[in-house]
Coordinates of N, CA and C in Angstrom, one line a residue:
Chain A
D1285 N 92.6 48.3 -52.6 CA 93.2 47.1 -53.2 C 93.6 47.5 -54.7
V1286 N 94.8 47.2 -55.0 CA 95.3 47.5 -56.3 C 94.6 46.7 -57.4
K1287 N 94.4 47.2 -58.6 CA 93.7 46.5 -59.6 C 94.2 46.8 -61.0
V1288 N 94.2 45.7 -61.8 CA 94.3 45.9 -63.2 C 93.0 45.3 -63.8
T1289 N 92.2 46.0 -64.6 CA 91.0 45.5 -65.1 C 91.1 45.5 -66.6
Q1290 N 90.4 44.6 -67.2 CA 90.3 44.4 -68.6 C 88.8 44.5 -69.0
S1291 N 88.6 45.1 -70.2 CA 87.2 45.5 -70.6 C 86.3 44.3 -70.7
S1292 N 86.8 43.1 -71.2 CA 85.9 42.0 -71.3 C 86.6 40.7 -70.9
R1293 N 85.8 39.8 -70.3 CA 86.4 38.5 -70.0 C 86.4 37.5 -71.2
Y1294 N 85.3 37.7 -71.9 CA 85.1 36.8 -73.1 C 84.7 37.7 -74.3
L1295 N 85.2 37.4 -75.5 CA 84.9 38.2 -76.7 C 84.9 37.3 -77.9
V1296 N 83.9 37.4 -78.7 CA 83.8 36.6 -79.9 C 83.7 37.6 -81.1
K1297 N 84.6 37.5 -82.1 CA 84.7 38.4 -83.2 C 84.8 37.5 -84.5
R1298 N 84.5 38.2 -85.6 CA 84.7 37.5 -86.9 C 85.9 37.9 -87.6
T1299 N 86.4 37.1 -88.4 CA 87.6 37.4 -89.2 C 87.5 38.7 -90.0
G1300 N 88.5 39.5 -89.9 CA 88.5 40.8 -90.6 C 88.0 42.0 -89.7
E1301 N 87.4 41.7 -88.6 CA 86.9 42.8 -87.8 C 88.0 43.5 -87.1
K1302 N 87.8 44.7 -86.7 CA 88.8 45.5 -85.9 C 88.4 45.3 -84.4
V1303 N 89.4 44.9 -83.6 CA 89.1 44.5 -82.2 C 89.9 45.4 -81.3
F1304 N 89.2 45.9 -80.3 CA 89.9 46.7 -79.3 C 89.8 46.0 -77.9
L1305 N 91.0 45.8 -77.3 CA 91.0 45.3 -76.0 C 91.6 46.4 -75.1
E1306 N 90.8 46.7 -74.0 CA 91.2 47.8 -73.1 C 91.7 47.2 -71.8
C1307 N 92.7 48.0 -71.3 CA 93.2 47.6 -70.0 C 93.4 48.9 -69.2
V1308 N 93.0 48.9 -67.9 CA 93.1 50.0 -67.0 C 93.7 49.6 -65.7
Q1309 N 94.7 50.4 -65.2 CA 95.2 50.1 -63.9 C 95.1 51.4 -63.0
D1310 N 94.9 51.1 -61.7 CA 94.7 52.2 -60.8 C 95.9 52.4 -59.9
M1311 N 97.1 52.0 -60.2 CA 98.2 52.0 -59.4 C 99.2 53.1 -59.8
D1312 N 98.9 53.9 -60.8 CA 99.8 54.9 -61.2 C 101.1 54.3 -61.7
H1313 N 101.0 53.1 -62.3 CA 102.2 52.5 -62.8 C 102.7 53.1 -64.1
E1314 N 104.0 53.2 -64.3 CA 104.5 53.7 -65.6 C 104.5 52.7 -66.7
N1315 N 104.8 51.4 -66.4 CA 104.9 50.4 -67.4 C 103.6 49.5 -67.5
M1316 N 103.3 49.3 -68.7 CA 102.1 48.4 -69.0 C 102.5 47.5 -70.1
F1317 N 101.9 46.3 -70.1 CA 102.2 45.2 -71.0 C 101.0 44.5 -71.5
W1318 N 101.1 44.0 -72.8 CA 100.1 43.1 -73.3 C 100.8 41.8 -73.7
Y1319 N 100.3 40.7 -73.1 CA 100.7 39.3 -73.4 C 99.6 38.5 -74.1
R1320 N 99.9 37.5 -74.8 CA 99.0 36.5 -75.1 C 99.4 35.1 -74.6
Q1321 N 98.5 34.3 -74.2 CA 98.8 33.0 -73.7 C 98.1 31.9 -74.4
D1322 N 98.9 30.9 -74.9 CA 98.3 29.8 -75.7 C 98.8 28.5 -75.1
P1323 N 98.0 27.5 -75.2 CA 98.4 26.2 -74.7 C 99.7 25.7 -75.3
G1324 N 100.7 25.3 -74.4 CA 101.9 24.8 -74.9 C 103.0 25.8 -75.3
L1325 N 102.5 27.1 -75.3 CA 103.5 28.2 -75.7 C 103.7 29.1 -74.6
G1326 N 103.0 29.0 -73.5 CA 103.2 29.9 -72.4 C 102.7 31.3 -72.7
L1327 N 103.3 32.3 -71.9 CA 103.0 33.7 -72.1 C 104.0 34.3 -73.1
R1328 N 103.5 35.1 -74.0 CA 104.4 35.8 -75.0 C 104.0 37.2 -75.0
L1329 N 105.1 38.1 -75.0 CA 104.9 39.5 -74.9 C 104.6 40.1 -76.3
I1330 N 103.5 40.8 -76.4 CA 103.1 41.4 -77.7 C 103.7 42.9 -77.8
Y1331 N 103.3 43.7 -76.9 CA 103.8 45.1 -76.8 C 103.9 45.5 -75.4
F1332 N 104.7 46.5 -75.1 CA 104.7 47.1 -73.8 C 104.9 48.7 -74.0
S1333 N 104.6 49.4 -72.9 CA 104.7 50.8 -72.9 C 105.3 51.2 -71.6
Y1334 N 106.3 52.1 -71.6 CA 106.9 52.6 -70.4 C 106.6 54.0 -70.0
D1335 N 105.7 54.6 -70.8 CA 105.3 56.0 -70.5 C 104.1 56.3 -71.5
V1336 N 103.4 57.4 -71.2 CA 102.3 57.8 -72.0 C 102.8 58.0 -73.4
K1337 N 102.1 57.6 -74.4 CA 102.4 57.7 -75.8 C 103.7 57.0 -76.3
M1338 N 104.3 56.2 -75.4 CA 105.5 55.4 -75.7 C 105.1 54.0 -75.8
K1339 N 105.7 53.3 -76.8 CA 105.4 51.9 -77.0 C 106.7 51.2 -77.6
E1340 N 106.8 49.9 -77.2 CA 107.9 49.1 -77.7 C 107.3 47.8 -78.1
K1341 N 107.9 47.2 -79.2 CA 107.4 45.9 -79.7 C 108.0 44.8 -78.7
G1342 N 107.2 43.8 -78.5 CA 107.6 42.7 -77.8 C 108.1 41.6 -78.7
D1343 N 107.8 40.4 -78.4 CA 108.3 39.3 -79.2 C 107.4 38.9 -80.4
I1344 N 106.1 39.3 -80.3 CA 105.2 38.9 -81.4 C 104.3 40.0 -81.7
P1345 N 104.8 41.2 -82.2 CA 103.9 42.3 -82.5 C 103.1 42.3 -83.8
E1346 N 103.4 41.3 -84.6 CA 102.8 41.3 -86.0 C 101.3 41.1 -85.8
G1347 N 100.5 41.9 -86.5 CA 99.1 41.9 -86.5 C 98.4 42.6 -85.4
Y1348 N 99.2 43.3 -84.6 CA 98.7 44.1 -83.4 C 99.3 45.5 -83.4
S1349 N 98.5 46.4 -82.8 CA 99.1 47.7 -82.5 C 98.5 48.1 -81.1
V1350 N 99.1 49.1 -80.6 CA 98.7 49.6 -79.2 C 98.6 51.1 -79.2
S1351 N 97.9 51.5 -78.1 CA 97.7 52.9 -77.9 C 97.8 53.2 -76.4
R1352 N 98.6 54.2 -76.0 CA 98.6 54.7 -74.6 C 98.5 56.2 -74.6
E1353 N 97.3 56.7 -74.5 CA 97.0 58.1 -74.5 C 97.0 58.6 -73.1
K1354 N 96.7 57.8 -72.1 CA 96.7 58.2 -70.7 C 97.5 57.1 -69.9
K1355 N 98.0 57.6 -68.8 CA 98.9 56.7 -68.0 C 98.2 55.4 -67.6
E1356 N 96.9 55.5 -67.2 CA 96.2 54.4 -66.6 C 95.7 53.4 -67.7
R1357 N 95.7 53.8 -68.9 CA 95.0 53.0 -69.9 C 95.9 52.5 -71.1
F1358 N 95.9 51.3 -71.4 CA 96.7 50.7 -72.5 C 95.8 49.8 -73.3
S1359 N 95.7 50.2 -74.6 CA 94.8 49.5 -75.5 C 95.5 48.6 -76.5
L1360 N 95.0 47.4 -76.7 CA 95.6 46.5 -77.7 C 94.6 46.5 -78.9
I1361 N 95.1 46.7 -80.1 CA 94.2 46.7 -81.3 C 94.6 45.6 -82.3
L1362 N 93.6 44.9 -82.7 CA 93.8 44.0 -83.8 C 93.1 44.6 -85.0
E1363 N 93.9 45.1 -85.9 CA 93.4 45.9 -87.1 C 92.5 45.0 -87.9
S1364 N 92.8 43.8 -88.1 CA 91.9 42.9 -88.9 C 92.1 41.5 -88.3
A1365 N 91.2 41.1 -87.5 CA 91.3 39.9 -86.7 C 91.4 38.7 -87.6
S1366 N 92.3 37.8 -87.2 CA 92.4 36.5 -87.9 C 92.2 35.3 -86.9
T1367 N 91.9 34.2 -87.4 CA 91.6 33.0 -86.5 C 92.9 32.7 -85.7
N1368 N 94.1 32.9 -86.2 CA 95.3 32.6 -85.4 C 95.5 33.6 -84.2
Q1369 N 94.6 34.6 -84.1 CA 94.7 35.5 -83.0 C 93.7 35.1 -81.9
T1370 N 93.0 34.0 -82.1 CA 92.2 33.4 -81.0 C 93.2 33.0 -79.9
S1371 N 92.9 33.6 -78.7 CA 93.9 33.4 -77.6 C 93.3 34.0 -76.3
M1372 N 94.1 33.8 -75.2 CA 93.8 34.5 -74.0 C 94.8 35.7 -73.9
Y1373 N 94.3 36.9 -73.8 CA 95.1 38.1 -73.7 C 95.1 38.7 -72.3
L1374 N 96.4 38.9 -71.9 CA 96.6 39.3 -70.5 C 97.3 40.7 -70.5
C1375 N 96.8 41.6 -69.7 CA 97.4 42.9 -69.5 C 98.1 42.9 -68.1
A1376 N 99.2 43.6 -68.0 CA 100.0 43.7 -66.8 C 100.5 45.1 -66.6
S1377 N 100.8 45.5 -65.4 CA 101.5 46.8 -65.2 C 102.5 46.6 -64.0
T1378 N 103.4 47.6 -64.0 CA 104.4 47.6 -63.0 C 105.0 49.0 -62.8
E1379 N 105.6 49.3 -61.7 CA 106.3 50.5 -61.5 C 107.5 50.6 -62.3
R1380 N 108.1 51.7 -62.5 CA 109.3 51.8 -63.3 C 110.5 51.1 -62.7
S1381 N 110.6 51.0 -61.4 CA 111.7 50.3 -60.7 C 111.7 48.9 -61.2
Q1382 N 112.9 48.4 -61.4 CA 113.1 47.1 -62.0 C 112.9 46.0 -61.0
Y1383 N 112.7 46.3 -59.7 CA 112.6 45.2 -58.8 C 111.2 44.9 -58.3
N1384 N 110.2 45.5 -59.0 CA 108.8 45.2 -58.6 C 108.2 44.2 -59.4
E1385 N 107.2 43.6 -58.8 CA 106.4 42.5 -59.5 C 105.4 43.1 -60.4
Q1386 N 105.0 42.3 -61.4 CA 104.0 42.8 -62.4 C 102.6 42.3 -61.8
F1387 N 101.6 43.2 -62.0 CA 100.3 43.0 -61.6 C 99.5 42.7 -62.9
F1388 N 98.8 41.5 -62.9 CA 98.1 41.1 -64.1 C 96.6 41.3 -63.9
G1389 N 96.0 41.6 -65.0 CA 94.5 41.6 -65.1 C 94.0 40.2 -65.2
P1390 N 92.6 40.0 -65.2 CA 92.0 38.7 -65.2 C 92.1 38.0 -66.6
G1391 N 92.4 38.8 -67.6 CA 92.5 38.2 -69.0 C 91.2 38.4 -69.8
T1392 N 91.4 38.4 -71.1 CA 90.3 38.4 -72.0 C 90.5 37.2 -73.0
R1393 N 89.5 36.3 -73.0 CA 89.6 35.2 -73.9 C 88.9 35.6 -75.2
L1394 N 89.7 35.8 -76.2 CA 89.2 36.2 -77.5 C 89.1 35.0 -78.5
T1395 N 87.9 34.9 -79.1 CA 87.7 33.9 -80.1 C 87.4 34.6 -81.4
V1396 N 88.2 34.2 -82.5 CA 88.0 34.8 -83.8 C 87.4 33.7 -84.7
L1397 N 86.2 33.9 -85.2 CA 85.6 32.9 -86.0 C 85.8 33.1 -87.5
Chain B
D1103 N 118.9 35.6 -72.8 CA 118.0 35.4 -71.6 C 118.3 34.1 -71.0
A1104 N 118.3 34.1 -69.7 CA 118.5 32.8 -69.0 C 117.2 31.9 -69.1
K1105 N 117.4 30.7 -69.4 CA 116.3 29.8 -69.5 C 116.0 29.1 -68.2
T1106 N 114.8 28.7 -68.0 CA 114.5 27.9 -66.8 C 113.9 26.6 -67.2
T1107 N 114.1 25.6 -66.3 CA 113.6 24.2 -66.5 C 112.8 23.8 -65.3
Q1108 N 111.6 23.4 -65.5 CA 110.7 23.0 -64.3 C 110.1 21.7 -64.7
P1109 N 109.8 20.8 -63.7 CA 109.0 19.6 -64.0 C 107.6 20.0 -64.5
P1110 N 107.0 19.3 -65.4 CA 105.7 19.7 -65.9 C 104.6 19.6 -64.9
S1111 N 104.7 18.6 -64.0 CA 103.6 18.5 -63.1 C 104.1 17.9 -61.7
M1112 N 103.4 18.2 -60.7 CA 103.7 17.6 -59.3 C 102.4 17.5 -58.6
D1113 N 102.4 16.6 -57.6 CA 101.2 16.4 -56.7 C 101.7 16.6 -55.3
C1114 N 100.8 17.1 -54.4 CA 101.1 17.2 -53.0 C 99.8 17.1 -52.2
A1115 N 100.0 16.5 -51.0 CA 98.8 16.3 -50.2 C 98.5 17.6 -49.4
E1116 N 97.2 17.8 -49.3 CA 96.8 19.0 -48.5 C 97.4 19.0 -47.1
G1117 N 97.9 20.2 -46.7 CA 98.5 20.3 -45.4 C 100.0 20.1 -45.4
R1118 N 100.5 19.4 -46.4 CA 102.0 19.2 -46.4 C 102.7 20.3 -47.2
A1119 N 104.0 20.3 -47.1 CA 104.8 21.3 -47.8 C 105.0 20.9 -49.2
A1120 N 104.7 21.9 -50.1 CA 105.0 21.6 -51.5 C 106.3 22.3 -51.9
N1121 N 107.2 21.5 -52.5 CA 108.5 22.0 -52.9 C 108.6 21.9 -54.4
L1122 N 108.7 23.1 -55.0 CA 108.7 23.2 -56.5 C 110.1 23.6 -56.9
P1123 N 110.8 22.7 -57.7 CA 112.2 23.0 -58.1 C 112.2 23.7 -59.5
C1124 N 113.3 24.5 -59.7 CA 113.6 25.2 -60.9 C 115.0 25.2 -61.2
N1125 N 115.4 24.9 -62.4 CA 116.8 25.0 -62.8 C 117.0 26.2 -63.7
H1126 N 118.1 27.0 -63.4 CA 118.4 28.2 -64.3 C 119.9 28.3 -64.3
S1127 N 120.5 27.3 -65.0 CA 122.0 27.2 -65.0 C 122.7 28.3 -65.7
T1128 N 122.0 29.0 -66.6 CA 122.7 30.1 -67.3 C 122.4 31.5 -66.7
I1129 N 121.9 31.6 -65.6 CA 121.5 32.8 -65.0 C 122.8 33.7 -64.8
S1130 N 122.6 35.0 -65.1 CA 123.8 35.9 -64.9 C 123.7 36.6 -63.5
G1131 N 124.8 37.2 -63.2 CA 124.9 37.7 -61.8 C 123.9 38.7 -61.3
N1132 N 123.3 39.5 -62.3 CA 122.4 40.5 -61.9 C 120.9 40.2 -62.2
E1133 N 120.7 38.9 -62.5 CA 119.3 38.5 -62.8 C 118.6 37.9 -61.6
Y1134 N 117.4 38.3 -61.4 CA 116.6 37.9 -60.3 C 115.8 36.7 -60.7
V1135 N 115.5 35.8 -59.7 CA 114.5 34.7 -59.9 C 113.2 35.1 -59.3
Y1136 N 112.2 35.1 -60.2 CA 110.8 35.4 -59.8 C 109.9 34.1 -59.9
W1137 N 109.0 34.1 -59.0 CA 108.0 33.0 -59.0 C 106.6 33.6 -59.1
Y1138 N 105.8 33.1 -60.1 CA 104.4 33.5 -60.2 C 103.6 32.2 -60.2
R1139 N 102.3 32.4 -60.1 CA 101.4 31.2 -60.3 C 100.2 31.7 -61.0
Q1140 N 99.5 30.7 -61.6 CA 98.3 31.1 -62.4 C 97.3 30.0 -62.0
I1141 N 96.2 30.5 -61.4 CA 95.1 29.6 -61.1 C 94.2 29.6 -62.3
H1142 N 93.6 28.5 -62.5 CA 92.8 28.3 -63.8 C 91.9 29.5 -64.1
S1143 N 92.0 30.0 -65.3 CA 91.1 31.1 -65.8 C 91.4 32.4 -65.1
Q1144 N 92.5 32.6 -64.5 CA 92.8 33.9 -63.9 C 94.2 34.3 -64.5
G1145 N 94.5 35.6 -64.3 CA 95.8 36.1 -64.7 C 96.9 35.7 -63.7
P1146 N 98.1 35.7 -64.1 CA 99.2 35.3 -63.2 C 99.3 36.1 -62.0
Q1147 N 99.8 35.6 -60.9 CA 99.9 36.3 -59.6 C 101.3 36.2 -59.1
Y1148 N 101.9 37.3 -58.8 CA 103.3 37.3 -58.2 C 103.3 36.6 -56.9
I1149 N 104.4 35.8 -56.6 CA 104.5 35.1 -55.3 C 105.7 35.7 -54.6
I1150 N 106.9 35.6 -55.2 CA 108.1 36.0 -54.4 C 109.2 36.1 -55.4
H1151 N 110.3 36.8 -55.0 CA 111.5 36.9 -55.9 C 112.7 37.0 -55.0
G1152 N 113.9 36.7 -55.6 CA 115.1 36.8 -54.9 C 116.3 36.8 -55.8
L1153 N 117.4 37.3 -55.3 CA 118.7 37.4 -56.0 C 119.7 36.2 -55.6
K1154 N 120.0 36.2 -54.4 CA 120.9 35.1 -54.0 C 120.7 34.7 -52.5
N1155 N 120.0 35.5 -51.7 CA 119.6 35.1 -50.4 C 118.3 34.4 -50.4
N1156 N 118.0 33.6 -49.4 CA 116.7 33.0 -49.2 C 115.7 34.0 -48.8
E1157 N 114.5 33.9 -49.3 CA 113.5 34.9 -49.1 C 112.2 34.2 -48.5
T1158 N 111.5 34.9 -47.7 CA 110.2 34.4 -47.2 C 109.2 35.5 -47.1
N1159 N 108.0 35.2 -47.5 CA 106.9 36.2 -47.3 C 105.6 35.4 -46.8
E1160 N 104.5 36.0 -46.8 CA 103.3 35.4 -46.3 C 102.8 34.3 -47.2
M1161 N 103.3 34.2 -48.4 CA 102.8 33.2 -49.3 C 103.7 32.0 -49.3
A1162 N 105.0 32.2 -49.4 CA 106.0 31.1 -49.7 C 107.4 31.5 -49.2
S1163 N 108.3 30.5 -49.4 CA 109.7 30.7 -49.1 C 110.4 30.3 -50.4
L1164 N 111.5 31.0 -50.7 CA 112.3 30.8 -51.9 C 113.7 30.5 -51.4
I1165 N 114.2 29.3 -51.8 CA 115.6 28.9 -51.5 C 116.4 28.9 -52.8
I1166 N 117.5 29.6 -52.8 CA 118.3 29.7 -54.0 C 119.7 29.1 -53.7
T1167 N 120.1 28.2 -54.5 CA 121.4 27.5 -54.2 C 122.6 28.5 -54.3
E1168 N 123.7 28.2 -53.6 CA 124.8 29.1 -53.5 C 125.3 29.5 -54.9
D1169 N 125.3 28.5 -55.8 CA 125.8 28.8 -57.2 C 124.7 29.5 -58.1
R1170 N 123.6 29.6 -57.5 CA 122.4 30.3 -58.2 C 121.9 29.6 -59.4
K1171 N 122.3 28.3 -59.6 CA 121.9 27.6 -60.8 C 120.5 26.9 -60.6
S1172 N 120.0 26.9 -59.4 CA 118.7 26.4 -59.2 C 118.0 27.0 -58.0
S1173 N 116.7 26.8 -57.9 CA 116.0 27.3 -56.7 C 114.8 26.4 -56.4
T1174 N 114.2 26.6 -55.3 CA 113.1 25.8 -54.9 C 112.1 26.8 -54.2
L1175 N 110.8 26.7 -54.7 CA 109.7 27.4 -54.1 C 109.1 26.5 -53.1
I1176 N 108.9 27.0 -51.9 CA 108.2 26.1 -50.8 C 106.9 26.8 -50.4
L1177 N 105.8 26.0 -50.5 CA 104.6 26.4 -49.9 C 104.4 25.6 -48.7
P1178 N 104.6 26.2 -47.5 CA 104.8 25.4 -46.3 C 103.6 24.5 -45.9
H1179 N 102.4 24.9 -46.1 CA 101.2 24.2 -45.7 C 100.2 24.3 -46.9
A1180 N 100.3 23.5 -47.9 CA 99.6 23.6 -49.1 C 98.1 23.4 -48.8
T1181 N 97.3 24.2 -49.5 CA 95.8 24.0 -49.4 C 95.3 23.8 -50.8
L1182 N 94.0 23.4 -50.9 CA 93.4 23.1 -52.2 C 93.5 24.3 -53.1
R1183 N 93.4 25.5 -52.6 CA 93.5 26.7 -53.4 C 94.8 27.0 -54.0
D1184 N 95.8 26.3 -53.5 CA 97.2 26.4 -54.1 C 97.3 25.6 -55.4
T1185 N 96.3 24.9 -55.8 CA 96.4 24.2 -57.1 C 96.4 25.2 -58.2
A1186 N 97.5 25.1 -59.0 CA 97.8 26.2 -60.0 C 99.0 25.7 -60.8
V1187 N 99.3 26.5 -61.9 CA 100.5 26.4 -62.6 C 101.5 27.4 -62.0
Y1188 N 102.7 26.9 -61.7 CA 103.7 27.7 -61.0 C 104.8 28.0 -62.0
Y1189 N 105.2 29.2 -62.2 CA 106.2 29.6 -63.2 C 107.4 30.2 -62.4
C1190 N 108.5 29.6 -62.8 CA 109.8 30.2 -62.4 C 110.4 31.0 -63.5
I1191 N 110.7 32.2 -63.2 CA 111.1 33.2 -64.2 C 112.4 33.9 -63.8
V1192 N 113.3 34.1 -64.8 CA 114.5 34.9 -64.6 C 114.2 36.2 -65.3
R1193 N 114.4 37.3 -64.5 CA 114.0 38.6 -65.0 C 115.0 39.2 -65.9
V1194 N 114.5 39.7 -67.1 CA 115.4 40.4 -68.0 C 114.9 41.8 -68.1
V1195 N 115.9 42.7 -68.1 CA 115.6 44.1 -68.2 C 115.7 44.5 -69.7
F1196 N 114.7 45.2 -70.2 CA 114.7 45.6 -71.6 C 114.2 47.0 -71.7
Q1197 N 114.9 47.9 -72.2 CA 114.5 49.3 -72.4 C 113.9 49.9 -71.2
G1198 N 114.4 49.6 -70.0 CA 114.0 50.2 -68.8 C 112.7 49.6 -68.2
A1199 N 112.1 48.7 -68.9 CA 110.8 48.1 -68.4 C 111.1 46.6 -68.2
Q1200 N 110.4 46.0 -67.4 CA 110.5 44.6 -67.1 C 109.9 43.8 -68.2
K1201 N 110.7 42.8 -68.6 CA 110.1 41.8 -69.6 C 110.2 40.5 -68.9
L1202 N 109.1 39.8 -68.6 CA 109.1 38.5 -68.0 C 108.9 37.5 -69.1
V1203 N 109.8 36.5 -69.1 CA 109.8 35.4 -70.0 C 109.2 34.2 -69.3
F1204 N 108.0 33.9 -69.7 CA 107.3 32.7 -69.0 C 107.6 31.5 -69.8
G1205 N 107.9 30.4 -69.1 CA 108.1 29.1 -69.7 C 106.8 28.3 -69.5
Q1206 N 107.0 27.0 -69.5 CA 105.8 26.1 -69.4 C 105.2 25.9 -68.0
G1207 N 106.1 26.1 -67.0 CA 105.7 26.0 -65.6 C 105.5 24.6 -65.1
T1208 N 105.1 24.5 -63.9 CA 104.8 23.2 -63.2 C 103.3 23.3 -62.8
R1209 N 102.6 22.3 -63.2 CA 101.2 22.2 -62.8 C 101.1 21.5 -61.5
L1210 N 100.9 22.2 -60.4 CA 100.8 21.6 -59.0 C 99.4 21.3 -58.7
T1211 N 99.1 20.1 -58.3 CA 97.8 19.6 -57.9 C 97.9 19.3 -56.4
I1212 N 97.1 19.9 -55.6 CA 97.0 19.6 -54.2 C 95.8 18.7 -54.0
N1213 N 96.1 17.5 -53.4 CA 95.1 16.5 -53.2 C 94.5 16.5 -51.8
P1214 N 93.2 16.3 -51.6 CA 92.7 16.3 -50.3 C 93.1 15.1 -49.5

């Protein structure tokens, strides 16, 4: 069974802390994505990667960075967490072909105090 | 990017067919319509997609109008586990990777 896993389901951090969110997929997918989901705003794309060491900004990259050192792993980094980054973070992956569906992880609910 | 419009909420009785509408009047010729759903506290789940022909899989059917300006997702025999937010999405290609633009979706409640 194909899977996208995220390192934590729930995370609580303090303002100013550096936060790492990890995502791993076992489907050998080329593309990986980080979204955040907030009430009333739906899903918004933060960053995506279409290959190892490649990354592209999404719609809301400010305050975030990413790392893709291995094909199966895509990390989202909050260099200095702020309260407005409290959100549900969702990772997804898909094959390079444009006609395939995205597979999502279970999400990480991050609270920044 | 083509925008989608969905009703914010719908109710359906268990065992009946749930028909979820979506308007996408600005869709362009090479854009696909995708449907996802999100059950509470879980990540979104792909359901079905189509270009211009009707599609069916083990989860649902997708009916796209001839002018492609609207579509309907049909869950033929809804169960309580189908209670979720359903998203109608028009797929945009960006830099070779898929970028899904999620709107507000329709909150579907299946009632016993």
